[in-house]
mmCIF file of C-alpha atoms in Angstrom:
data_model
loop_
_atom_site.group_PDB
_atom_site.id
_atom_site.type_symbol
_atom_site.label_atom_id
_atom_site.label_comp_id
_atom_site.label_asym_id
_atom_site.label_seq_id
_atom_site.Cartn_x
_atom_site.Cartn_y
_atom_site.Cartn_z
ATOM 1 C CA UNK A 1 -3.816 -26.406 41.672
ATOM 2 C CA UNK A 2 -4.278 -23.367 39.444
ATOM 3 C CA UNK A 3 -7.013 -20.692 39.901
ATOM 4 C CA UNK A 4 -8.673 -20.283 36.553
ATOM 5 C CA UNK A 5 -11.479 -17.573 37.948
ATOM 6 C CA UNK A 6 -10.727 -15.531 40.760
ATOM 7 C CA UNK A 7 -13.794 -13.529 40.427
ATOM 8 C CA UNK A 8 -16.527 -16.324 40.607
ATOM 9 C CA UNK A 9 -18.050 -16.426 44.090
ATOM 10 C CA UNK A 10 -16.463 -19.356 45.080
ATOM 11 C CA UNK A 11 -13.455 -18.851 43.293
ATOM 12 C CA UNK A 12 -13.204 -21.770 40.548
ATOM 13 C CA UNK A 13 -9.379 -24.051 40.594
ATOM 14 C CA UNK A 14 -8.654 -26.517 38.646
ATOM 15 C CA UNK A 15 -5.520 -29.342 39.036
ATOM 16 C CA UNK A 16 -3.295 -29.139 35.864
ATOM 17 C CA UNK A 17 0.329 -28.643 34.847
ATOM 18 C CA UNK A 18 1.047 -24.823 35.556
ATOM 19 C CA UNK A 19 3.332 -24.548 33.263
ATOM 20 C CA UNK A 20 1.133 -25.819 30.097
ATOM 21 C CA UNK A 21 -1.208 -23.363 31.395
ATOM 22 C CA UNK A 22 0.734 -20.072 31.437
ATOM 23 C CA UNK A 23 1.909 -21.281 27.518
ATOM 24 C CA UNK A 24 -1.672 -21.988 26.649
ATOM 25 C CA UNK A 25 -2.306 -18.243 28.053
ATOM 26 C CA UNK A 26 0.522 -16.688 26.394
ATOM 27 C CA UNK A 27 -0.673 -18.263 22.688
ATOM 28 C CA UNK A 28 -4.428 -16.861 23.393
ATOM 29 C CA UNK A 29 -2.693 -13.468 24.157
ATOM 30 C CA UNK A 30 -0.465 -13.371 21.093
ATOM 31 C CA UNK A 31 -3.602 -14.236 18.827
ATOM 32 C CA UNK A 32 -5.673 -11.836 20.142
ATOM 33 C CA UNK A 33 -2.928 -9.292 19.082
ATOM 34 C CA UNK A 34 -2.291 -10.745 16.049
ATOM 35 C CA UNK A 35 -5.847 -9.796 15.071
ATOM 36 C CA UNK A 36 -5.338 -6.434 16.414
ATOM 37 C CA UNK A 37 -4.716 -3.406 13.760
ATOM 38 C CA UNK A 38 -2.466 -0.433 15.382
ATOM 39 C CA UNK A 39 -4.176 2.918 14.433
ATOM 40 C CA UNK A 40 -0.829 5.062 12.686
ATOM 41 C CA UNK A 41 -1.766 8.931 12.459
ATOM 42 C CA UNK A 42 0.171 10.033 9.406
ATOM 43 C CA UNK A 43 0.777 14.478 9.332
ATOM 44 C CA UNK A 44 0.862 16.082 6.428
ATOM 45 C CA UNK A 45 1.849 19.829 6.406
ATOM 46 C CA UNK A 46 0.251 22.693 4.253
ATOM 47 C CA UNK A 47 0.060 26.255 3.584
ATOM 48 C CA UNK A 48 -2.634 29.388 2.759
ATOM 49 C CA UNK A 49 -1.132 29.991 -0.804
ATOM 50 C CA UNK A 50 -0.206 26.484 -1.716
ATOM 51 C CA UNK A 51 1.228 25.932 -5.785
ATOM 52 C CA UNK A 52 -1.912 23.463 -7.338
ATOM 53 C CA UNK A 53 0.876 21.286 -8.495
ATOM 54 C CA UNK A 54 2.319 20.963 -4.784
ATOM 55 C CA UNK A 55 -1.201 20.690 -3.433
ATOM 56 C CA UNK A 56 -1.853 17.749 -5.896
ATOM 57 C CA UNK A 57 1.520 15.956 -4.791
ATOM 58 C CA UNK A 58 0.156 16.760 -1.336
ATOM 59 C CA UNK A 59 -3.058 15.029 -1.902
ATOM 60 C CA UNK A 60 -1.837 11.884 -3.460
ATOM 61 C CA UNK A 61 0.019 11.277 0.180
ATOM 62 C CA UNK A 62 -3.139 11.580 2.103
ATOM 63 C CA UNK A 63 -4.610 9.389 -0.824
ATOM 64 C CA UNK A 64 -1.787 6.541 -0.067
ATOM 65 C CA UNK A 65 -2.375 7.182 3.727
ATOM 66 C CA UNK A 66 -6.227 6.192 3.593
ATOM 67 C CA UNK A 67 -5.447 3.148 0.848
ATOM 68 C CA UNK A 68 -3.198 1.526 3.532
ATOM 69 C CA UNK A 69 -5.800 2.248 6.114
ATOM 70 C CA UNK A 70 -3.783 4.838 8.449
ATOM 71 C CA UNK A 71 -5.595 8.384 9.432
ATOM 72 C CA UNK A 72 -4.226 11.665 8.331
ATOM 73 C CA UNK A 73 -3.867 14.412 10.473
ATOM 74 C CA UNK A 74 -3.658 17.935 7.753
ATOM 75 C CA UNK A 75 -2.277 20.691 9.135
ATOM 76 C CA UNK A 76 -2.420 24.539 7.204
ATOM 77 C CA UNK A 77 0.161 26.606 9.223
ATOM 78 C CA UNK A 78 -0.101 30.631 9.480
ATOM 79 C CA UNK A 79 2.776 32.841 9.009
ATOM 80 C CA UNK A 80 2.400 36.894 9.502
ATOM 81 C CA UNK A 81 -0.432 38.156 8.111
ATOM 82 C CA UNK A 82 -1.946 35.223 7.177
ATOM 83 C CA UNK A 83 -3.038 34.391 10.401
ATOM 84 C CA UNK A 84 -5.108 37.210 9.987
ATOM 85 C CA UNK A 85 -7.360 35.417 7.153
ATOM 86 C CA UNK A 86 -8.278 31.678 8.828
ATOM 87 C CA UNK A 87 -11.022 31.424 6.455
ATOM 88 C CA UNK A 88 -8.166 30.600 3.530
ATOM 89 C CA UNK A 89 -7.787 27.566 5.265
ATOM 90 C CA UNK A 90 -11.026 26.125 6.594
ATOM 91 C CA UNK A 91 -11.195 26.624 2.253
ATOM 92 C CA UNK A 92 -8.224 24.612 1.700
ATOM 93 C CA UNK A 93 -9.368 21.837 4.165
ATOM 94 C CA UNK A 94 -12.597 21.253 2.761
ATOM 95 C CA UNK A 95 -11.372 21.316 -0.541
ATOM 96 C CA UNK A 96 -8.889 18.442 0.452
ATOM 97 C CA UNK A 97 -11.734 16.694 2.510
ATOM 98 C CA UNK A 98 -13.980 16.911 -0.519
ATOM 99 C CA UNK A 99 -11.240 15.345 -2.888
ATOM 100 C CA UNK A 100 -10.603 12.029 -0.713
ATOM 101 C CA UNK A 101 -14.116 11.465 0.029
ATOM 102 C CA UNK A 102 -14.465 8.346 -1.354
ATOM 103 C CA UNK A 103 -11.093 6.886 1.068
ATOM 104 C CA UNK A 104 -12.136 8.845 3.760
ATOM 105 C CA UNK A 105 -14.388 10.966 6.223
ATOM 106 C CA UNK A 106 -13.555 13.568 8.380
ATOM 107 C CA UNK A 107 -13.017 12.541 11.875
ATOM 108 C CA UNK A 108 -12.715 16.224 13.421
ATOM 109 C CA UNK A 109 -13.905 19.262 11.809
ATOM 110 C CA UNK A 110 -11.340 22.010 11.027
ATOM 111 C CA UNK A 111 -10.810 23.882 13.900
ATOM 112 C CA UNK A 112 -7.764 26.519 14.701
ATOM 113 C CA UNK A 113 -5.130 25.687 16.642
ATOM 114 C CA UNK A 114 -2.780 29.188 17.520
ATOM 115 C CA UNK A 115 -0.846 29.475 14.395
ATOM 116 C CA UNK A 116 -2.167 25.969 13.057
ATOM 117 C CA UNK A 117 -5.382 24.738 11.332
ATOM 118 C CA UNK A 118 -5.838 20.992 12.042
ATOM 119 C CA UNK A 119 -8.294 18.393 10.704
ATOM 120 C CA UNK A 120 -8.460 14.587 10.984
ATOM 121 C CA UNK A 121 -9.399 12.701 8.218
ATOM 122 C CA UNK A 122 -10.170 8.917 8.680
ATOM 123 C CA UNK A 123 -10.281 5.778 6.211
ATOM 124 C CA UNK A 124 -13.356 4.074 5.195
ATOM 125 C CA UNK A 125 -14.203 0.341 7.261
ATOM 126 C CA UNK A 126 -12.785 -1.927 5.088
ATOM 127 C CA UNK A 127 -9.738 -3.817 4.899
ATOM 128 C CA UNK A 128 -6.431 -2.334 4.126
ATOM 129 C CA UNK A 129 -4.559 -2.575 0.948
ATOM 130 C CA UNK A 130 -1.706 -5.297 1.975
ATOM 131 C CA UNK A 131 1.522 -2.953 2.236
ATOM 132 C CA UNK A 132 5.163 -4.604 0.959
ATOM 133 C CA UNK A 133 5.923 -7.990 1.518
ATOM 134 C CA UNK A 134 8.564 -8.243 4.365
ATOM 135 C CA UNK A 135 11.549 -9.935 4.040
ATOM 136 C CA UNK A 136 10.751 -12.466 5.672
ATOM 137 C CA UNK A 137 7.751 -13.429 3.116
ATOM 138 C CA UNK A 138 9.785 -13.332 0.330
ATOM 139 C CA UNK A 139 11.390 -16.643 -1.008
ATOM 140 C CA UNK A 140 14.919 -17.051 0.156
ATOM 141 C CA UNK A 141 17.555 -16.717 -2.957
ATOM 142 C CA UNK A 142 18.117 -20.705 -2.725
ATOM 143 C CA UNK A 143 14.461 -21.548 -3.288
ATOM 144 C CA UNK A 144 14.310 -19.252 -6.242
ATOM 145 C CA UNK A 145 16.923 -20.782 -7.898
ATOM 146 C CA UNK A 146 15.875 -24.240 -7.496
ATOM 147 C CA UNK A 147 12.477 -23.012 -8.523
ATOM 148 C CA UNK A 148 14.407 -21.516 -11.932
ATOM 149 C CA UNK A 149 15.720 -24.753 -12.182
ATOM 150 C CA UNK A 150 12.938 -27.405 -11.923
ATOM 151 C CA UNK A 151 11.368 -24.818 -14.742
ATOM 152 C CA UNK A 152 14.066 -25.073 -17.355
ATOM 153 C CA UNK A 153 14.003 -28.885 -16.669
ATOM 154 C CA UNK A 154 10.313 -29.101 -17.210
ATOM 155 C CA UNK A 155 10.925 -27.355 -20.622
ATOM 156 C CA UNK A 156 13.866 -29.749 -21.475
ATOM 157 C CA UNK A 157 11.913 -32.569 -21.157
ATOM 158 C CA UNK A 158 9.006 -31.282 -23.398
ATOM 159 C CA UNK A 159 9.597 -32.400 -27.001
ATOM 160 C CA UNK A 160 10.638 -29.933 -29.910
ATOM 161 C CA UNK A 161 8.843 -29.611 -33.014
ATOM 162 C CA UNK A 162 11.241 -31.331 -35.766
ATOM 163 C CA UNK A 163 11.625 -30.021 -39.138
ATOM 164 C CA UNK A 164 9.779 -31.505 -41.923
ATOM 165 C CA UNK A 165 11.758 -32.545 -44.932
ATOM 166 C CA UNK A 166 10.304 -29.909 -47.299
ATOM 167 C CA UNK A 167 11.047 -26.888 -44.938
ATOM 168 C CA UNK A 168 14.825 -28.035 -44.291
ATOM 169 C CA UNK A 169 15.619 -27.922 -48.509
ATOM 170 C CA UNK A 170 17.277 -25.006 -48.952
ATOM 171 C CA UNK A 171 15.065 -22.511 -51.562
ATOM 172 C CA UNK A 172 16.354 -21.954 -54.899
ATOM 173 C CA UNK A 173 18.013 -18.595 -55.503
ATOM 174 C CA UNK A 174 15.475 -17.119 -58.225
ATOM 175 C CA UNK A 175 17.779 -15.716 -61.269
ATOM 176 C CA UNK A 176 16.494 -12.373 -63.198
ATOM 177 C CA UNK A 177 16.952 -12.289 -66.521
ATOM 178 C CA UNK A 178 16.657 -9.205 -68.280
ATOM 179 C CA UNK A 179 15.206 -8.720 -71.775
ATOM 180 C CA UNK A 180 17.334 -7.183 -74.206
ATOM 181 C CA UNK A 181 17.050 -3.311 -75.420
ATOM 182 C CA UNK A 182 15.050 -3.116 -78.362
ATOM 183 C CA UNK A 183 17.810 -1.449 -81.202
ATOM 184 C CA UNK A 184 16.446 1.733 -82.271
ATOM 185 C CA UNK A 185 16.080 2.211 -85.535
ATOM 186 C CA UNK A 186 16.153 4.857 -87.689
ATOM 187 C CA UNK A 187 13.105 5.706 -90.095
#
């Protein structure tokens, strides 16, 4: 006898094999995480006086970061005096949060941190880009070799174009003859 709702005024049993019950339990808990996506905050690190170049490269990580669906936590860290000018960053963050707005939104507004400046910056509902197939996706070496070789027997057994008779004569060399010099003559 198993009790299948404890919280049901009476409290509902049923008679069934306890063991096929805790396995039928255990599959509807491993599908409900299956369909579950982890949220992964990615970090990416920044400066006040940050090279365009390097602020480019910086941006196409928070790019890849949204694709694949994970949020990006940007962070503009103060050294010295420039902790005395905040407003370079909240400039720098909406900059970046203006480039990626078509991946992204901004979960939480710029706001400073001590030394740090730190903004979240989330991806767009819709369904991740599908990252690297795992190893265990892949073919196994044996199945790509028979695979390799059920192709070059399929192309075996197709039939080759033969010859004809005309195109397998061998072409006449063409000879040059040249005309002679006209003699010069004297007049």
């Amino acid at each position: 006898m198993v009790e299948v709702a404890a919280t049901a005024r009476p409290p509902v049993c049923k008679l069934m094999d306890y063991g096929k019950f805790k396995y039928e339990s255990a599959v509807k808990a491993r599908e409900s995480r299956k369909n579950q996506t982890q949220t992964i905050v990615k970090e990416i690190k920044l400066r006040p006086k940050i090279d365009p170049h390097d602020y480019g490269t910086k941006k196409g990580h928070v790019e890849r970061f949204l694709k694949a669906g994970d949020k990006v936590k940007v962070t503009i860290m103060f050294r010295g005096r420039e902790q005395s000018r905040p407003e370079l960053g909240f400039r720098l963050l909406q900059k970046l949060a203006d480039d990626v707005q078509e991946l992204g939104f901004v979960e939480s507004q710029a706001k400073q941190d001590g030394r740090n400046m730190i903004m979240v910056i989330g991806p767009h509902k819709r369904a991740p880009e599908r990252k690297p197939e795992s190893k265990l996706d892949r073919p196994s070496l044996a199945e790509e070799q028979e695979a390799a070789r059920q192709e070059a027997a399929r192309q075996e057994a197709q039939p080759r174009p033969v010859p004809s008779p005309r195109s397998a004569a061998p072409i006449a060399a063409e000879t040059v003859v040249e005309a002679p010099a006209p003699a010069s003559s004297d007049v």
